mmCIF file of C-alpha atoms and ligand atoms in Angstrom:
data_model
loop_
_atom_site.group_PDB
_atom_site.id
_atom_site.type_symbol
_atom_site.label_atom_id
_atom_site.label_comp_id
_atom_site.label_asym_id
_atom_site.label_seq_id
_atom_site.Cartn_x
_atom_site.Cartn_y
_atom_site.Cartn_z
ATOM 1 C CA MET A 1 -10.050 13.798 -12.299
ATOM 2 C CA ARG A 2 -7.527 12.055 -14.565
ATOM 3 C CA SER A 3 -8.433 8.553 -15.586
ATOM 4 C CA MET A 4 -5.895 5.818 -16.137
ATOM 5 C CA GLU A 5 -5.145 4.119 -19.471
ATOM 6 C CA PHE A 6 -5.317 0.413 -18.714
ATOM 7 C CA LEU A 7 -4.445 -0.863 -22.187
ATOM 8 C CA GLY A 8 -0.877 -2.157 -22.243
ATOM 9 C CA SER A 9 -0.082 -0.647 -18.819
ATOM 10 C CA HIS A 10 2.006 -2.138 -16.050
ATOM 11 C CA ILE A 11 0.145 -2.463 -12.739
ATOM 12 C CA LEU A 12 2.851 -1.748 -10.180
ATOM 13 C CA SER A 13 1.347 0.369 -7.415
ATOM 14 C CA ILE A 14 -2.085 1.138 -6.075
ATOM 15 C CA ASP A 15 -1.082 4.810 -6.440
ATOM 16 C CA GLN A 16 -1.780 4.481 -10.165
ATOM 17 C CA PHE A 17 -5.525 4.464 -9.578
ATOM 18 C CA GLU A 18 -8.089 7.156 -8.930
ATOM 19 C CA ARG A 19 -11.659 6.432 -7.909
ATOM 20 C CA PRO A 20 -13.060 6.204 -11.502
ATOM 21 C CA ASP A 21 -10.361 3.633 -12.357
ATOM 22 C CA ILE A 22 -11.319 1.578 -9.342
ATOM 23 C CA GLU A 23 -14.988 1.780 -10.291
ATOM 24 C CA LYS A 24 -14.044 0.533 -13.762
ATOM 25 C CA ILE A 25 -12.166 -2.455 -12.306
ATOM 26 C CA PHE A 26 -15.100 -3.235 -10.008
ATOM 27 C CA SER A 27 -17.753 -3.008 -12.742
ATOM 28 C CA THR A 28 -15.592 -5.217 -14.994
ATOM 29 C CA SER A 29 -15.283 -7.689 -12.093
ATOM 30 C CA ASP A 30 -19.068 -7.725 -11.609
ATOM 31 C CA HIS A 31 -19.524 -8.410 -15.313
ATOM 32 C CA LEU A 32 -17.124 -11.373 -15.165
ATOM 33 C CA LEU A 33 -18.934 -13.118 -12.300
ATOM 34 C CA PRO A 34 -20.770 -15.725 -14.462
ATOM 35 C CA TYR A 35 -17.399 -16.838 -15.856
ATOM 36 C CA ALA A 36 -15.712 -17.015 -12.462
ATOM 37 C CA LYS A 37 -18.687 -19.027 -11.179
ATOM 38 C CA ARG A 38 -18.385 -21.378 -14.184
ATOM 39 C CA GLU A 39 -21.880 -20.597 -15.430
ATOM 40 C CA ARG A 40 -20.449 -19.639 -18.804
ATOM 41 C CA ILE A 41 -17.171 -20.078 -20.688
ATOM 42 C CA THR A 42 -15.230 -17.438 -22.556
ATOM 43 C CA ARG A 43 -12.184 -18.089 -24.771
ATOM 44 C CA ILE A 44 -11.381 -14.430 -25.351
ATOM 45 C CA LEU A 45 -7.692 -14.849 -24.415
ATOM 46 C CA GLN A 46 -7.234 -17.997 -26.489
ATOM 47 C CA GLY A 47 -3.610 -18.101 -27.678
ATOM 48 C CA ALA A 48 -2.357 -15.618 -25.050
ATOM 49 C CA ILE A 49 0.373 -16.640 -22.593
ATOM 50 C CA LEU A 50 0.792 -15.449 -19.016
ATOM 51 C CA SER A 51 4.175 -15.890 -17.349
ATOM 52 C CA ASN A 52 3.369 -16.222 -13.664
ATOM 53 C CA MET A 53 6.749 -15.584 -12.022
ATOM 54 C CA PHE A 54 6.642 -16.115 -8.269
ATOM 55 C CA PHE A 55 10.124 -15.736 -6.816
ATOM 56 C CA GLU A 56 8.626 -15.783 -3.288
ATOM 57 C CA PRO A 57 6.165 -18.229 -1.660
ATOM 58 C CA SER A 58 2.530 -17.857 -2.663
ATOM 59 C CA THR A 59 -0.646 -19.917 -2.760
ATOM 60 C CA ARG A 60 -3.632 -17.670 -3.469
ATOM 61 C CA THR A 61 -2.060 -14.888 -5.479
ATOM 62 C CA ARG A 62 -0.240 -17.281 -7.812
ATOM 63 C CA ILE A 63 -3.100 -19.728 -8.316
ATOM 64 C CA SER A 64 -5.780 -17.064 -8.637
ATOM 65 C CA PHE A 65 -3.806 -15.080 -11.220
ATOM 66 C CA GLY A 66 -3.195 -18.331 -13.106
ATOM 67 C CA SER A 67 -6.819 -19.476 -12.846
ATOM 68 C CA ALA A 68 -8.076 -16.034 -13.850
ATOM 69 C CA PHE A 69 -6.014 -16.225 -17.029
ATOM 70 C CA ASN A 70 -7.158 -19.796 -17.727
ATOM 71 C CA ILE A 71 -10.815 -18.874 -17.212
ATOM 72 C CA LEU A 72 -10.408 -16.161 -19.852
ATOM 73 C CA GLY A 73 -9.035 -18.820 -22.221
ATOM 74 C CA GLY A 74 -5.289 -18.125 -21.935
ATOM 75 C CA GLU A 75 -2.335 -20.407 -21.165
ATOM 76 C CA VAL A 76 -0.131 -20.088 -18.080
ATOM 77 C CA ARG A 77 3.600 -20.778 -17.662
ATOM 78 C CA GLU A 78 4.920 -20.400 -14.180
ATOM 79 C CA THR A 79 7.898 -20.690 -11.915
ATOM 80 C CA THR A 80 8.002 -20.763 -8.134
ATOM 81 C CA GLY A 81 11.025 -19.859 -6.039
ATOM 82 C CA ILE A 82 14.246 -18.144 -7.056
ATOM 83 C CA GLU A 83 16.241 -21.377 -6.733
ATOM 84 C CA ALA A 84 14.313 -22.854 -9.684
ATOM 85 C CA THR A 85 15.368 -19.999 -11.973
ATOM 86 C CA SER A 86 18.534 -18.469 -13.399
ATOM 87 C CA LEU A 87 18.281 -15.591 -10.912
ATOM 88 C CA SER A 88 20.020 -18.065 -8.596
ATOM 89 C CA LYS A 89 22.885 -18.254 -11.150
ATOM 90 C CA GLY A 90 23.380 -14.500 -10.929
ATOM 91 C CA GLU A 91 21.196 -13.468 -13.855
ATOM 92 C CA SER A 92 19.947 -9.886 -13.578
ATOM 93 C CA LEU A 93 16.275 -8.927 -13.378
ATOM 94 C CA TYR A 94 16.882 -6.997 -16.606
ATOM 95 C CA ASP A 95 17.962 -10.092 -18.551
ATOM 96 C CA THR A 96 15.248 -12.280 -17.029
ATOM 97 C CA SER A 97 12.649 -9.707 -17.996
ATOM 98 C CA ARG A 98 13.947 -9.203 -21.555
ATOM 99 C CA VAL A 99 13.872 -12.961 -22.088
ATOM 100 C CA LEU A 100 10.540 -13.827 -20.458
ATOM 101 C CA SER A 101 8.724 -10.967 -22.110
ATOM 102 C CA GLY A 102 9.634 -12.547 -25.434
ATOM 103 C CA TYR A 103 7.747 -15.686 -24.425
ATOM 104 C CA SER A 104 4.616 -14.087 -23.000
ATOM 105 C CA ASP A 105 1.841 -11.564 -23.574
ATOM 106 C CA ILE A 106 1.704 -10.478 -19.943
ATOM 107 C CA ILE A 107 3.708 -11.223 -16.775
ATOM 108 C CA VAL A 108 2.759 -11.359 -13.098
ATOM 109 C CA MET A 109 5.743 -11.206 -10.781
ATOM 110 C CA ARG A 110 6.407 -11.510 -7.055
ATOM 111 C CA HIS A 111 9.871 -10.954 -5.546
ATOM 112 C CA HIS A 112 11.301 -10.347 -2.077
ATOM 113 C CA GLU A 113 12.875 -6.955 -2.872
ATOM 114 C CA ALA A 114 10.892 -3.718 -2.712
ATOM 115 C CA GLY A 115 11.069 -2.051 -6.133
ATOM 116 C CA SER A 116 12.081 -5.236 -7.966
ATOM 117 C CA VAL A 117 8.853 -5.590 -9.935
ATOM 118 C CA SER A 118 9.129 -2.046 -11.169
ATOM 119 C CA GLU A 119 12.760 -2.659 -12.214
ATOM 120 C CA PHE A 120 11.611 -5.814 -14.005
ATOM 121 C CA ALA A 121 8.773 -3.905 -15.705
ATOM 122 C CA ASP A 122 11.185 -1.257 -17.021
ATOM 123 C CA ALA A 123 12.953 -3.956 -19.021
ATOM 124 C CA SER A 124 9.830 -5.821 -20.112
ATOM 125 C CA ARG A 125 8.363 -5.789 -23.603
ATOM 126 C CA VAL A 126 4.895 -6.725 -22.248
ATOM 127 C CA PRO A 127 2.713 -5.488 -19.350
ATOM 128 C CA VAL A 128 3.826 -6.549 -15.871
ATOM 129 C CA ILE A 129 1.554 -6.856 -12.822
ATOM 130 C CA ASN A 130 3.007 -6.607 -9.329
ATOM 131 C CA GLY A 131 2.120 -9.741 -7.334
ATOM 132 C CA GLY A 132 3.931 -8.340 -4.268
ATOM 133 C CA ASP A 133 7.384 -6.729 -4.038
ATOM 134 C CA GLY A 134 9.027 -7.233 -0.660
ATOM 135 C CA ASP A 135 7.468 -5.132 2.077
ATOM 136 C CA ASN A 136 6.427 -2.468 -0.405
ATOM 137 C CA GLU A 137 3.143 -3.054 -2.247
ATOM 138 C CA HIS A 138 0.547 -5.614 -3.237
ATOM 139 C CA PRO A 139 -1.867 -3.692 -5.467
ATOM 140 C CA SER A 140 -4.117 -6.549 -6.613
ATOM 141 C CA GLN A 141 -4.614 -7.557 -2.961
ATOM 142 C CA ALA A 142 -5.695 -4.005 -2.096
ATOM 143 C CA LEU A 143 -8.160 -4.025 -4.994
ATOM 144 C CA LEU A 144 -9.704 -7.335 -3.941
ATOM 145 C CA ASP A 145 -9.807 -6.162 -0.335
ATOM 146 C CA LEU A 146 -11.523 -2.923 -1.303
ATOM 147 C CA TYR A 147 -13.977 -4.778 -3.559
ATOM 148 C CA THR A 148 -14.773 -7.076 -0.631
ATOM 149 C CA ILE A 149 -15.140 -4.136 1.744
ATOM 150 C CA GLU A 150 -17.571 -2.458 -0.644
ATOM 151 C CA LYS A 151 -19.680 -5.617 -1.030
ATOM 152 C CA GLU A 152 -19.706 -6.438 2.683
ATOM 153 C CA LEU A 153 -20.665 -2.864 3.616
ATOM 154 C CA LYS A 154 -23.359 -2.720 0.939
ATOM 155 C CA SER A 155 -25.076 -5.730 2.506
ATOM 156 C CA LYS A 156 -25.271 -3.616 5.668
ATOM 157 C CA ASN A 157 -26.418 -0.443 3.843
ATOM 158 C CA LYS A 158 -23.055 1.265 4.341
ATOM 159 C CA THR A 159 -20.465 2.701 1.937
ATOM 160 C CA ILE A 160 -16.668 2.984 1.914
ATOM 161 C CA ASP A 161 -17.093 6.711 2.476
ATOM 162 C CA GLY A 162 -17.476 6.824 6.249
ATOM 163 C CA LEU A 163 -15.765 3.448 6.802
ATOM 164 C CA ARG A 164 -14.249 2.661 10.210
ATOM 165 C CA ILE A 165 -11.588 -0.062 9.951
ATOM 166 C CA ALA A 166 -9.006 -1.583 12.309
ATOM 167 C CA LEU A 167 -5.753 -2.756 10.686
ATOM 168 C CA ILE A 168 -4.112 -5.182 13.074
ATOM 169 C CA GLY A 169 -0.754 -6.942 13.365
ATOM 170 C CA ASP A 170 2.447 -6.376 11.407
ATOM 171 C CA LEU A 171 1.766 -2.974 9.901
ATOM 172 C CA LYS A 172 5.474 -2.310 9.356
ATOM 173 C CA TYR A 173 6.238 -5.071 6.872
ATOM 174 C CA GLY A 174 2.736 -5.968 5.632
ATOM 175 C CA ARG A 175 2.587 -4.921 1.987
ATOM 176 C CA ALA A 176 -1.132 -5.744 1.767
ATOM 177 C CA VAL A 177 -1.803 -3.183 4.504
ATOM 178 C CA HIS A 178 0.450 -0.608 2.832
ATOM 179 C CA SER A 179 -1.471 -0.797 -0.440
ATOM 180 C CA LEU A 180 -4.826 -0.876 1.358
ATOM 181 C CA CYS A 181 -4.006 2.293 3.342
ATOM 182 C CA LYS A 182 -3.095 4.102 0.150
ATOM 183 C CA VAL A 183 -6.304 3.163 -1.643
ATOM 184 C CA LEU A 184 -8.491 4.026 1.359
ATOM 185 C CA SER A 185 -7.031 7.551 1.173
ATOM 186 C CA LEU A 186 -9.120 8.077 -1.976
ATOM 187 C CA PHE A 187 -12.352 7.870 0.043
ATOM 188 C CA ASN A 188 -14.105 10.343 2.334
ATOM 189 C CA ASN A 189 -14.205 10.262 6.133
ATOM 190 C CA VAL A 190 -12.390 6.965 6.583
ATOM 191 C CA THR A 191 -11.220 6.238 10.135
ATOM 192 C CA ILE A 192 -8.365 3.785 10.558
ATOM 193 C CA ASN A 193 -7.417 2.246 13.893
ATOM 194 C CA LEU A 194 -3.791 1.160 13.548
ATOM 195 C CA VAL A 195 -3.323 -1.688 16.007
ATOM 196 C CA SER A 196 0.198 -3.097 16.290
ATOM 197 C CA PRO A 197 3.102 -3.611 18.662
ATOM 198 C CA GLU A 198 4.982 -0.296 18.781
ATOM 199 C CA LYS A 199 7.968 -1.692 16.870
ATOM 200 C CA LEU A 200 5.711 -2.893 14.039
ATOM 201 C CA GLU A 201 3.815 0.298 13.429
ATOM 202 C CA LEU A 202 2.801 1.570 9.986
ATOM 203 C CA PRO A 203 5.710 3.277 8.151
ATOM 204 C CA PHE A 204 5.852 7.024 8.720
ATOM 205 C CA SER A 205 5.648 7.794 4.990
ATOM 206 C CA ILE A 206 2.190 6.200 4.788
ATOM 207 C CA LYS A 207 0.948 7.902 7.937
ATOM 208 C CA GLU A 208 2.254 11.186 6.548
ATOM 209 C CA SER A 209 0.353 10.633 3.287
ATOM 210 C CA PHE A 210 -2.916 10.529 5.257
ATOM 211 C CA SER A 211 -2.563 14.261 5.833
ATOM 212 C CA ASN A 212 -3.348 14.828 2.132
ATOM 213 C CA SER A 213 -6.556 12.833 2.490
ATOM 214 C CA SER A 214 -9.622 12.809 4.697
ATOM 215 C CA VAL A 215 -8.390 9.712 6.566
ATOM 216 C CA SER A 216 -8.184 10.085 10.317
ATOM 217 C CA PHE A 217 -6.242 7.512 12.282
ATOM 218 C CA PHE A 218 -5.226 6.602 15.768
ATOM 219 C CA GLU A 219 -2.606 4.120 16.972
ATOM 220 C CA THR A 220 -2.779 1.621 19.802
ATOM 221 C CA ASP A 221 -1.158 -1.651 20.847
ATOM 222 C CA ASP A 222 -4.355 -2.749 22.599
ATOM 223 C CA ILE A 223 -6.398 -4.954 20.312
ATOM 224 C CA LYS A 224 -9.521 -4.729 22.470
ATOM 225 C CA GLU A 225 -9.515 -0.946 22.216
ATOM 226 C CA GLY A 226 -8.759 -1.097 18.490
ATOM 227 C CA ILE A 227 -11.663 -3.371 17.544
ATOM 228 C CA SER A 228 -14.387 -1.803 19.676
ATOM 229 C CA ASP A 229 -15.760 0.824 17.297
ATOM 230 C CA VAL A 230 -15.205 -0.367 13.718
ATOM 231 C CA ASP A 231 -17.141 -1.808 10.778
ATOM 232 C CA ILE A 232 -14.237 -4.002 9.687
ATOM 233 C CA ILE A 233 -11.371 -5.775 11.401
ATOM 234 C CA TYR A 234 -8.436 -6.524 9.067
ATOM 235 C CA MET A 235 -6.028 -8.961 10.738
ATOM 236 C CA THR A 236 -2.528 -9.650 9.392
ATOM 237 C CA ARG A 237 0.286 -12.126 9.909
ATOM 238 C CA ILE A 238 3.674 -11.295 11.434
ATOM 239 C CA GLN A 239 5.804 -11.198 8.251
ATOM 240 C CA GLU A 240 8.539 -13.414 9.692
ATOM 241 C CA GLU A 241 10.420 -13.599 6.382
ATOM 242 C CA ARG A 242 11.173 -9.841 6.590
ATOM 243 C CA PHE A 243 12.839 -9.995 10.044
ATOM 244 C CA SER A 244 16.579 -10.425 10.643
ATOM 245 C CA SER A 245 15.925 -13.743 12.434
ATOM 246 C CA ARG A 246 13.126 -16.036 13.576
ATOM 247 C CA ASN A 247 14.001 -15.106 17.172
ATOM 248 C CA GLU A 248 13.228 -11.510 16.315
ATOM 249 C CA SER A 249 9.881 -12.234 14.632
ATOM 250 C CA ASP A 250 8.857 -14.709 17.343
ATOM 251 C CA LYS A 251 8.822 -11.836 19.861
ATOM 252 C CA TYR A 252 5.692 -10.480 18.190
ATOM 253 C CA LYS A 253 3.817 -13.698 17.543
ATOM 254 C CA GLY A 254 0.622 -14.197 19.492
ATOM 255 C CA LEU A 255 0.513 -10.595 20.729
ATOM 256 C CA MET A 256 -2.406 -9.716 18.477
ATOM 257 C CA SER A 257 -4.904 -12.503 18.125
ATOM 258 C CA LEU A 258 -8.641 -12.634 17.653
ATOM 259 C CA ASN A 259 -11.034 -15.392 18.661
ATOM 260 C CA GLN A 260 -14.794 -15.630 19.076
ATOM 261 C CA GLU A 261 -14.705 -14.674 22.759
ATOM 262 C CA ILE A 262 -12.657 -11.511 22.230
ATOM 263 C CA TYR A 263 -14.897 -10.674 19.260
ATOM 264 C CA THR A 264 -18.150 -11.135 21.179
ATOM 265 C CA LYS A 265 -16.961 -9.159 24.195
ATOM 266 C CA ASN A 266 -15.430 -6.207 22.372
ATOM 267 C CA CYS A 267 -16.906 -5.689 18.900
ATOM 268 C CA GLU A 268 -20.065 -4.046 17.663
ATOM 269 C CA PRO A 269 -22.551 -6.660 16.384
ATOM 270 C CA ASN A 270 -21.814 -7.855 12.839
ATOM 271 C CA THR A 271 -18.302 -6.415 12.641
ATOM 272 C CA ILE A 272 -16.765 -7.919 9.496
ATOM 273 C CA ILE A 273 -13.527 -9.869 9.843
ATOM 274 C CA MET A 274 -10.978 -9.879 7.021
ATOM 275 C CA HIS A 275 -7.420 -11.180 6.554
ATOM 276 C CA PRO A 276 -5.321 -11.233 3.358
ATOM 277 C CA LEU A 277 -4.296 -14.801 4.292
ATOM 278 C CA PRO A 278 -2.378 -16.943 4.934
ATOM 279 C CA ARG A 279 -3.371 -16.807 8.603
ATOM 280 C CA ASP A 280 -0.611 -18.318 10.699
ATOM 281 C CA SER A 281 -2.478 -21.115 12.487
ATOM 282 C CA ARG A 282 0.489 -22.402 14.477
ATOM 283 C CA PRO A 283 -0.296 -22.251 18.215
ATOM 284 C CA ASP A 284 2.323 -19.586 18.990
ATOM 285 C CA ALA A 285 0.835 -17.198 16.421
ATOM 286 C CA ASN A 286 -2.842 -17.990 15.700
ATOM 287 C CA GLU A 287 -3.818 -14.422 14.863
ATOM 288 C CA LEU A 288 -7.286 -15.521 13.686
ATOM 289 C CA ASP A 289 -8.619 -18.478 15.629
ATOM 290 C CA SER A 290 -10.448 -21.276 13.821
ATOM 291 C CA ASP A 291 -13.324 -20.894 16.304
ATOM 292 C CA LEU A 292 -14.365 -17.943 14.112
ATOM 293 C CA ASN A 293 -14.838 -20.217 11.090
ATOM 294 C CA GLN A 294 -18.607 -20.448 11.542
ATOM 295 C CA ASN A 295 -19.010 -16.725 12.220
ATOM 296 C CA PRO A 296 -21.016 -15.363 9.231
ATOM 297 C CA ASN A 297 -19.085 -12.099 9.449
ATOM 298 C CA LEU A 298 -15.807 -13.872 8.657
ATOM 299 C CA ALA A 299 -15.240 -12.696 5.069
ATOM 300 C CA ILE A 300 -11.874 -14.344 4.355
ATOM 301 C CA TYR A 301 -13.137 -16.807 1.749
ATOM 302 C CA ARG A 302 -15.324 -14.173 0.127
ATOM 303 C CA GLN A 303 -12.076 -12.170 -0.174
ATOM 304 C CA THR A 304 -10.262 -15.032 -1.889
ATOM 305 C CA ASP A 305 -13.184 -15.639 -4.267
ATOM 306 C CA ASN A 306 -13.211 -11.946 -5.111
ATOM 307 C CA GLY A 307 -9.477 -12.161 -5.871
ATOM 308 C CA LEU A 308 -10.241 -14.284 -8.909
ATOM 309 C CA LEU A 309 -12.687 -11.690 -10.259
ATOM 310 C CA ILE A 310 -10.376 -8.740 -9.678
ATOM 311 C CA ARG A 311 -7.501 -10.526 -11.408
ATOM 312 C CA MET A 312 -9.723 -11.481 -14.355
ATOM 313 C CA ALA A 313 -10.755 -7.821 -14.588
ATOM 314 C CA LEU A 314 -7.128 -6.616 -14.560
ATOM 315 C CA PHE A 315 -6.166 -8.993 -17.374
ATOM 316 C CA SER A 316 -9.245 -7.994 -19.408
ATOM 317 C CA LEU A 317 -8.569 -4.288 -19.052
ATOM 318 C CA VAL A 318 -4.799 -4.399 -19.605
ATOM 319 C CA LEU A 319 -5.146 -6.678 -22.638
ATOM 320 C CA GLY A 320 -8.129 -4.697 -23.972
ATOM 321 C CA VAL A 321 -10.745 -7.470 -24.115
ATOM 322 C CA ASP A 322 -13.096 -6.199 -21.410
ATOM 323 C CA LYS A 323 -15.749 -5.190 -23.969
ATOM 324 C CA LYS A 324 -15.301 -8.338 -26.056
ATOM 325 C CA ILE A 325 -15.844 -11.086 -23.495
ATOM 326 C CA GLU A 326 -19.241 -12.037 -24.959
ATOM 327 C CA ASP A 327 -17.742 -12.499 -28.459
ATOM 328 C CA SER A 328 -16.517 -15.978 -27.624
ATOM 329 C CA THR A 329 -18.793 -17.469 -25.013
ATOM 330 C CA SER A 330 -20.475 -20.837 -24.643
ATOM 331 C CA GLU A 331 -22.190 -22.954 -22.012
ATOM 332 C CA ILE A 332 -20.105 -25.218 -19.772
ATOM 333 C CA ALA A 333 -20.200 -28.945 -20.505
ATOM 334 C CA TRP A 334 -19.303 -30.275 -17.051
ATOM 335 C CA TYR A 335 -21.070 -30.497 -13.695
ATOM 336 C CA SER A 336 -20.781 -27.319 -11.657
ATOM 337 C CA ASP A 337 -22.691 -26.117 -8.631
ATOM 338 C CA LYS A 338 -20.624 -23.113 -7.510
HETATM 339 C C1 NCD B 1 -0.043 -11.545 1.632
HETATM 340 C C2 NCD B 1 1.298 -11.224 0.995
HETATM 341 O O1 NCD B 1 1.905 -12.082 0.333
HETATM 342 O O2 NCD B 1 1.694 -10.093 1.133
HETATM 343 N N1 NCD B 1 -0.562 -12.754 1.145
HETATM 344 C C3 NCD B 1 -1.333 -12.719 0.014
HETATM 345 O O3 NCD B 1 -0.864 -12.447 -1.071
HETATM 346 N N2 NCD B 1 -2.651 -12.942 0.162
HETATM 347 C C4 NCD B 1 -0.035 -11.483 3.117
HETATM 348 C C5 NCD B 1 0.925 -12.362 3.877
HETATM 349 O O4 NCD B 1 1.699 -13.114 3.306
HETATM 350 O O5 NCD B 1 0.879 -12.291 5.109
#
């Protein structure tokens, strides 16, 4: 099986990875845990600059990429929103990329158009990581989701091979789901329950790609049926920003929601609950009720913590310092009880 060259590579799609590459990212993530938990400090990226270019709203992806770079000792420059940049003055992605890549050692970019990050990467003089391009892909999210799935299953003596998962909500526009489906295709005997309103079903191209894998799937718009026989429930938000109008997206809000009562009545014991976040907690949507917050199987904050590790691992591998982390370590000087 071919193995990917991380050094100096753009990370644009989850399709770039085979299983050995994923294992490499996961073992690098494991190795970086003491640094993420602030038990030790490394300065291995001292002097390096990340340009964290988020032309679409973001909380976790932006801050965790930035924090990951800081934890490795690097500096972060960032912009949020197109209106704060010269893209709003008509500058092309090509020019923006040529310019910013002169100021940075690596770039993370998010943009509302599918394919935009790849276009940006073509013009860049430094590696570019896709932080989400429109409704297309979100590769680092899929990696952190898969890493979480592996860890959660391991605690229950299960593996990703043989996984049964329900993907629920806006499967049409959800880029996190698109990348996750692709990466799950690398594993054996995975069963995916696709649970969505009919108009928001998973794009045909992704369903078609399952035929080249050992994934089996079935589709339903009944959440109770979809969650009854799985190891993991993966809820998603209606991606209202991708619809032609709020009226259009509002039609689908609240149709798929999970709370403790529905969970207790319909799920196998200890079914794990995931969500890429943000969960839409407004009353008309509320896809993941806050009454699940005390449920020990709710893995959403373990997911976000794992996001930091995965992003540290990607920077280490792409910038070629994964074997050198220990060269510049020290103890922390401040109080920490993570
Ligand atoms: C997701 C995204 O931006 O695609 N959020 C994230 O990065 N964790 C999911 C979403 O916005 O619904």
